PDB file of C-alpha atoms in Angstrom:
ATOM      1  CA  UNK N 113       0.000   0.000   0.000  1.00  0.00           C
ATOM      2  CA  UNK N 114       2.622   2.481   1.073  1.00  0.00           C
ATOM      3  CA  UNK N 115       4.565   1.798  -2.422  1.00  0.00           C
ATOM      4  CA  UNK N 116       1.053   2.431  -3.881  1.00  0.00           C
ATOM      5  CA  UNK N 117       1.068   5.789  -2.762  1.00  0.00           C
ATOM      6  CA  UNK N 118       3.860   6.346  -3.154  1.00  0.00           C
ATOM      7  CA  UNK N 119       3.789   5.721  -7.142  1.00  0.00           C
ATOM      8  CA  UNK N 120       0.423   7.935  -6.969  1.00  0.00           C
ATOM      9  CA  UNK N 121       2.523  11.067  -5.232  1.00  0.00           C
ATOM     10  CA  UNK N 122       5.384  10.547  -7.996  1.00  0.00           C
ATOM     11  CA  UNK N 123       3.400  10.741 -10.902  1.00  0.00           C
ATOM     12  CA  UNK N 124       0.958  13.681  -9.475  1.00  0.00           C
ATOM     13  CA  UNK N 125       4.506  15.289  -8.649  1.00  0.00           C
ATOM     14  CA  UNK N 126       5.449  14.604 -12.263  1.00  0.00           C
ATOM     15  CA  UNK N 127       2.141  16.053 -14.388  1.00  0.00           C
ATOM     16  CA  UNK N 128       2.636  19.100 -12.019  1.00  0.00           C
ATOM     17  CA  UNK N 129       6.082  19.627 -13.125  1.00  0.00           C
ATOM     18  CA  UNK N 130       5.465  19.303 -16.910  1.00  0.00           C
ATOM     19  CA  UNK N 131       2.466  21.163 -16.567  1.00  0.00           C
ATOM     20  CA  UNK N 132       4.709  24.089 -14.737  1.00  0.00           C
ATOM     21  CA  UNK N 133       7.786  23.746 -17.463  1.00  0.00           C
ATOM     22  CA  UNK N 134       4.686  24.447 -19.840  1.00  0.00           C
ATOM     23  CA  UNK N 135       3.280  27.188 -18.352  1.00  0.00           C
ATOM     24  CA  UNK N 136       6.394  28.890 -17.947  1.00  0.00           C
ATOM     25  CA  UNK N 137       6.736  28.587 -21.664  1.00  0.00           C
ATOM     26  CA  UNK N 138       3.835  30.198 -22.581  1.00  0.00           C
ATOM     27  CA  UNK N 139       1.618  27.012 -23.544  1.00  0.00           C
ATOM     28  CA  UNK N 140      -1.696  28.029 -22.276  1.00  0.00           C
ATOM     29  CA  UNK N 141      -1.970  24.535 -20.030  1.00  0.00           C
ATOM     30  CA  UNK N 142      -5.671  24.968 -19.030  1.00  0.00           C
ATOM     31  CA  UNK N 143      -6.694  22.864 -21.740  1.00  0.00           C
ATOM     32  CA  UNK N 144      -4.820  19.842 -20.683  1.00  0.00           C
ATOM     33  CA  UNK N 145      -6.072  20.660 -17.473  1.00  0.00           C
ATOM     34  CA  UNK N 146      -9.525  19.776 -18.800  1.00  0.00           C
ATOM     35  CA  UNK N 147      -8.617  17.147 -20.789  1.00  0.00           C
ATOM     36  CA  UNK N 148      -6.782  15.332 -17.988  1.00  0.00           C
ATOM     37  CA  UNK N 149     -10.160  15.710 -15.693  1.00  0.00           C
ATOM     38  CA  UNK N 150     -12.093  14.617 -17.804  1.00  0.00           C
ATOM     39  CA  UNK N 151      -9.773  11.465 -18.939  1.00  0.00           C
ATOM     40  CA  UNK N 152      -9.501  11.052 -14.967  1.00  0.00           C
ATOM     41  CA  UNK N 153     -13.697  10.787 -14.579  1.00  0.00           C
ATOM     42  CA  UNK N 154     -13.925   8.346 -17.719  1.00  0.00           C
ATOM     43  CA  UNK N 155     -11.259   6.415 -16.489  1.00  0.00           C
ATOM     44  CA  UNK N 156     -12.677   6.817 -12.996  1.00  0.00           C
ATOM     45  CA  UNK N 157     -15.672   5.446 -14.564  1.00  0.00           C
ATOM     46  CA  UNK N 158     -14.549   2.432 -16.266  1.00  0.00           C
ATOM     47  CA  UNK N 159     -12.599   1.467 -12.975  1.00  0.00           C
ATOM     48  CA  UNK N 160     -14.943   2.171 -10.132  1.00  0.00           C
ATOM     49  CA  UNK N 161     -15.961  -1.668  -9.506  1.00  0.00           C
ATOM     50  CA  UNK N 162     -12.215  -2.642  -9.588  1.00  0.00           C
ATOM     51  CA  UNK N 163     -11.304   1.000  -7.703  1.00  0.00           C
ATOM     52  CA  UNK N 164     -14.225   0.194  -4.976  1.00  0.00           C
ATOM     53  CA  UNK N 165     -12.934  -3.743  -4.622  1.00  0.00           C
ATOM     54  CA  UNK N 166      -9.362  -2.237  -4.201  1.00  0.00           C
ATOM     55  CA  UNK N 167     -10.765  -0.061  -1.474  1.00  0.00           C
ATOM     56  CA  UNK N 168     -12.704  -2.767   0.083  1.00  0.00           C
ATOM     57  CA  UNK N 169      -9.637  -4.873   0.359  1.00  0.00           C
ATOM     58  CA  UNK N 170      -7.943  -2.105   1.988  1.00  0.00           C
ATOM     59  CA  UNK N 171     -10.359  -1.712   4.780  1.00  0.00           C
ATOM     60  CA  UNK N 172     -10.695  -4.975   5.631  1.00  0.00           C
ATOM     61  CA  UNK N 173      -6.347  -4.984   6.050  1.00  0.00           C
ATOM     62  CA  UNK N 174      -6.780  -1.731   8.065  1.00  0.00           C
ATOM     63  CA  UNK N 175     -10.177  -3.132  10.213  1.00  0.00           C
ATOM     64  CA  UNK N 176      -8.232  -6.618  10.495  1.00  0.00           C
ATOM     65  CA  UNK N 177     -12.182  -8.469  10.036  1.00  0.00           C
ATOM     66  CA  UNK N 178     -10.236 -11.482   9.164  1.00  0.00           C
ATOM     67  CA  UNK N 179      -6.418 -13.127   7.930  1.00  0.00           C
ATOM     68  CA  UNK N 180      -5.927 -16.295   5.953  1.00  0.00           C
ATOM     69  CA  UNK N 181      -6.791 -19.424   8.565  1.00  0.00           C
ATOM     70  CA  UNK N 182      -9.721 -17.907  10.100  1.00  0.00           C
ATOM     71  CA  UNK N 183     -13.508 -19.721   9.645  1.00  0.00           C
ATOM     72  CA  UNK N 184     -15.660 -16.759   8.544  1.00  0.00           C
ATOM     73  CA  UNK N 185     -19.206 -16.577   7.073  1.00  0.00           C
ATOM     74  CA  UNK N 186     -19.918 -14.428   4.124  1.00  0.00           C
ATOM     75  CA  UNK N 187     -23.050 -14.132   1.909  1.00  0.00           C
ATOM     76  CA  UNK N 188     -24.619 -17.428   4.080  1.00  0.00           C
ATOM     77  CA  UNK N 189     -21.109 -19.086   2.577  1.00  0.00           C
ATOM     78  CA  UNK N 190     -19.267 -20.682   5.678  1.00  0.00           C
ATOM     79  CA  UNK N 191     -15.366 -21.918   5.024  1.00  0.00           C
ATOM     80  CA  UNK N 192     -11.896 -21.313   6.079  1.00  0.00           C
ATOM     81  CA  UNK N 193     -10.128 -17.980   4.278  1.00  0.00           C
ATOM     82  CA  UNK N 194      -7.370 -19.567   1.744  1.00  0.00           C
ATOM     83  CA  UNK N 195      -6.248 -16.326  -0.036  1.00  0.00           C
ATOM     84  CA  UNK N 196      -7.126 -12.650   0.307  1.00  0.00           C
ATOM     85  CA  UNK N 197      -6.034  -9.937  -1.718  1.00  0.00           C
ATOM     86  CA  UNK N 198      -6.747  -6.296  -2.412  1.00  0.00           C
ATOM     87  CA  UNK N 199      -9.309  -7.113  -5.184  1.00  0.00           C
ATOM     88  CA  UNK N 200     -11.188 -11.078  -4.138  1.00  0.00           C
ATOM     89  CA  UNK N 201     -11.031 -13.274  -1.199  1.00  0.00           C
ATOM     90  CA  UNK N 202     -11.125 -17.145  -1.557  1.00  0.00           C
ATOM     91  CA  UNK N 203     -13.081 -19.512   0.818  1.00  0.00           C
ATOM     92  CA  UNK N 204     -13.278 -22.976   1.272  1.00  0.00           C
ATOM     93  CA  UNK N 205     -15.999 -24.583   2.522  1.00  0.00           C
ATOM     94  CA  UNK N 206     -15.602 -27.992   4.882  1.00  0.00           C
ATOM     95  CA  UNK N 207     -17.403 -29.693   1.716  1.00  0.00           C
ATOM     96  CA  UNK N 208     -14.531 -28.683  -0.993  1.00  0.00           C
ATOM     97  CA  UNK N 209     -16.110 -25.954  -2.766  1.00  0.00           C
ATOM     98  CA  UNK N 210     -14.069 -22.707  -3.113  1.00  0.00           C
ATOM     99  CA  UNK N 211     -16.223 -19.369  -3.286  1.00  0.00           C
ATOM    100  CA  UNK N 212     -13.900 -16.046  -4.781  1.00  0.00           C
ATOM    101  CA  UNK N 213     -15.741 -13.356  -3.799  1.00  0.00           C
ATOM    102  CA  UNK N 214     -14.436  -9.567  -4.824  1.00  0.00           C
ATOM    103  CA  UNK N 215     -14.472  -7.174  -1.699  1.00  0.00           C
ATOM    104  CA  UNK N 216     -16.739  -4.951  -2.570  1.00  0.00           C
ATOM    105  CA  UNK N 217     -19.874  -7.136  -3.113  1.00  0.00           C
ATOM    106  CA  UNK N 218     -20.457  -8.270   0.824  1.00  0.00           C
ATOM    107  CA  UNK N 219     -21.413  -6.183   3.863  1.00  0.00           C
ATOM    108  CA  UNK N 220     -21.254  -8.234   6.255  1.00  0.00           C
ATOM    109  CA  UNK N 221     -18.777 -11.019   8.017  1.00  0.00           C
ATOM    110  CA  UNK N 222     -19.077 -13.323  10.542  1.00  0.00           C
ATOM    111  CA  UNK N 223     -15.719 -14.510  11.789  1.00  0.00           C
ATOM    112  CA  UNK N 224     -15.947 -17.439  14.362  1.00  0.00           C
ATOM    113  CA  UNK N 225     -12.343 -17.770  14.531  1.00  0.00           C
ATOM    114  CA  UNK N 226     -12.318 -14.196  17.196  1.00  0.00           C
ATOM    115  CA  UNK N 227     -14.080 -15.612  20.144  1.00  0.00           C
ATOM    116  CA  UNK N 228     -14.037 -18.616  22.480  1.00  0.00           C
ATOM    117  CA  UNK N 229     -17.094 -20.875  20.987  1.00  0.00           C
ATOM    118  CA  UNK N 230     -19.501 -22.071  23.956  1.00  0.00           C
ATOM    119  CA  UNK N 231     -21.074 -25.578  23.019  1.00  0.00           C
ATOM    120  CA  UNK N 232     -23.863 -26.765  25.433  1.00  0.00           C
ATOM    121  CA  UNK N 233     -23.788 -30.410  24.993  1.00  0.00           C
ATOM    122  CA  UNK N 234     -27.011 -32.519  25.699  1.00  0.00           C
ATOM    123  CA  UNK N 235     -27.163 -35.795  27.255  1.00  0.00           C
ATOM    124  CA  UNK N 236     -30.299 -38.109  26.692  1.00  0.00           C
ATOM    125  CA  UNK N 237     -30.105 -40.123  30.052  1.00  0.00           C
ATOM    126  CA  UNK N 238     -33.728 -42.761  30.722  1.00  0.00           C
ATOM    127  CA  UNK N 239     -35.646 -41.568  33.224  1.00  0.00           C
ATOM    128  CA  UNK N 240     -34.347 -44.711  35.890  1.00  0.00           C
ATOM    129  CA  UNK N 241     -30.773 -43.112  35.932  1.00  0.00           C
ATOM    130  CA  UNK N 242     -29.112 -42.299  39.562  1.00  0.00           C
ATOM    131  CA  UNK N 243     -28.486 -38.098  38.927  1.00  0.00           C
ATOM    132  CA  UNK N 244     -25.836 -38.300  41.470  1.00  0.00           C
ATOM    133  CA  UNK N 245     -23.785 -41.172  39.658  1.00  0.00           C
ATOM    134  CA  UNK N 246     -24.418 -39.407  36.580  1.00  0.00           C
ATOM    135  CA  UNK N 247     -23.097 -36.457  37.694  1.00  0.00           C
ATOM    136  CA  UNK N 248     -19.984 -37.920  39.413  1.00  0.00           C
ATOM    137  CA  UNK N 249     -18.808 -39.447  36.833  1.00  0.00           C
ATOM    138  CA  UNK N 250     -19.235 -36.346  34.594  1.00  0.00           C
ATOM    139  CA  UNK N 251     -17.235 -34.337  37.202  1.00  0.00           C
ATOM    140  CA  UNK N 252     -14.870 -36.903  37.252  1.00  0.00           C
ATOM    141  CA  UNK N 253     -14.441 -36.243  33.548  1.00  0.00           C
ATOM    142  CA  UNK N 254     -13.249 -32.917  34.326  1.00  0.00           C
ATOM    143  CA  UNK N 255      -9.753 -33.119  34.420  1.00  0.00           C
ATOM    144  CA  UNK N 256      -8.976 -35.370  31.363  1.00  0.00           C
ATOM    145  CA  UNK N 257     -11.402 -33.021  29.194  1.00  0.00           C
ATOM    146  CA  UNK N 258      -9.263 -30.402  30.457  1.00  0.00           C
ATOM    147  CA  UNK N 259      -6.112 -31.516  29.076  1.00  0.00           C
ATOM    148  CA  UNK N 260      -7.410 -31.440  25.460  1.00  0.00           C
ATOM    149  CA  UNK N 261      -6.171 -28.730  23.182  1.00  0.00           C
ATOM    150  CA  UNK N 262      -7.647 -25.679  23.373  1.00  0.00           C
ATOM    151  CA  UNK N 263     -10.442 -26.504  25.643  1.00  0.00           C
ATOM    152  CA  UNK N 264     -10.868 -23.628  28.572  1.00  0.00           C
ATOM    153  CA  UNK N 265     -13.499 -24.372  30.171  1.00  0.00           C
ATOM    154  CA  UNK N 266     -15.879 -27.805  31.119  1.00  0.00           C
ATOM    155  CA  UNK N 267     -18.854 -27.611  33.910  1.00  0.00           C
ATOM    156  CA  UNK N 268     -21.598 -29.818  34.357  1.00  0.00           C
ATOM    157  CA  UNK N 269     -25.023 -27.628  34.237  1.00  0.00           C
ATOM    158  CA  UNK N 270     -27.339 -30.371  35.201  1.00  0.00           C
ATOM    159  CA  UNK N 271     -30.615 -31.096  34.248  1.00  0.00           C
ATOM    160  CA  UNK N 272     -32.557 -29.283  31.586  1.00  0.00           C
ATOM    161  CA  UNK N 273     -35.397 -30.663  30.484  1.00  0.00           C
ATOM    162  CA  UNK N 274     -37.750 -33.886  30.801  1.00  0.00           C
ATOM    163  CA  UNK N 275     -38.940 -35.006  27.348  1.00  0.00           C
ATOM    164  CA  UNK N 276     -41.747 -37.313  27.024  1.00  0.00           C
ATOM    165  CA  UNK N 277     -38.661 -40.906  26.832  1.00  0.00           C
ATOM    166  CA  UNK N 278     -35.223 -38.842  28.850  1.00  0.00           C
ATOM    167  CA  UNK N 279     -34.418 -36.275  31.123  1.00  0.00           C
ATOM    168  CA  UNK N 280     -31.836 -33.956  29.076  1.00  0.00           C
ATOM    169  CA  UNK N 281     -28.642 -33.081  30.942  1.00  0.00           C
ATOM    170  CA  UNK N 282     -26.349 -30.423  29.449  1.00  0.00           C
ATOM    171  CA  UNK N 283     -22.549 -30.357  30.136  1.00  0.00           C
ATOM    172  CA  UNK N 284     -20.816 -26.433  29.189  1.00  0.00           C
ATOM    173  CA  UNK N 285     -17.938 -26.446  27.012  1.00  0.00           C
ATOM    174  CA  UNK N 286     -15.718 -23.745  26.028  1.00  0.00           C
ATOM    175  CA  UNK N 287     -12.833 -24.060  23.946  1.00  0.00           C
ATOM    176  CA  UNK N 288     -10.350 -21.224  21.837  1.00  0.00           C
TER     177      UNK N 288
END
């Protein structure tokens, strides 16, 4: 980006200083003046998808709304970001399917890879279950959960709900 600019200040820098030589000369230069605005709005014209996915790119460097490796949901599309670049970003989904997407043409972005993700998990136990084993041998369960990668957090919640063939039991985890 920075050499971007900096080409953009050079050749600015440049047209100024021909157009200055010129004047100096005599040449009446307020006629290329025109004709350079006006080249700049048809060109302007012609590029303002590719100028507004360029831009679009830039603000999502500058916001930081994702980086390659992170699961992210765009346009109802969930996958794992496998390129970005100034223009298009490319997703994979878990299923194979790549979706290249140019910058400009979403609004929103989910990124699940920011957070901690909370799962409630839900046990089905029959209704002639002992609660207390149940539960002691969940608790027991706490330690060894706790060792696997990136989990943060494990807690037994108890009992939720009584359906009409189980009582539903939920168990909190939280990993990175």
């Amino acid at each position: 980006i920075i050499s971007l600019i900096k080409n953009i200040i050079k050749y600015l820098i440049f047209i100024f200083v021909i157009l200055a030589i010129l004047n100096v000369y005599g040449i009446n230069t307020n006629g290329i003046l025109a004709s350079i605005g006006i080249a700049g709005v048809v060109i302007g014209l012609a590029l303002q998808d590719i100028v507004a996915d360029f831009l679009a790119g830039i603000f999502i460097i500058f916001d930081d709304k994702y980086t390659i490796g992170d699961i992210v949901t765009i346009n109802n599309f969930k996958g794992k970001v496998t390129n970005f670049g100034l223009m298009s970003t490319k997703i994979k989904s878990y299923y194979g399917e790549t979706l290249i997407i140019s910058n400009s043409s979403f609004k929103q972005i989910i990124n699940h890879s920011r957070a901690k993700t909370t799962n409630f998990i839900k046990l089905d136990v029959s209704y002639n279950t002992d609660i207390d084993k149940l539960e002691k041998v969940l608790n027991e369960l706490t330690d060894e959960v706790l060792k696997i990668k990136n989990v943060i957090n494990y807690q037994t919640l108890g009992i939720e709900d009584f359906s009409s063939s189980s009582i539903k039991y939920t168990v909190l985890l939280e990993c990175k």
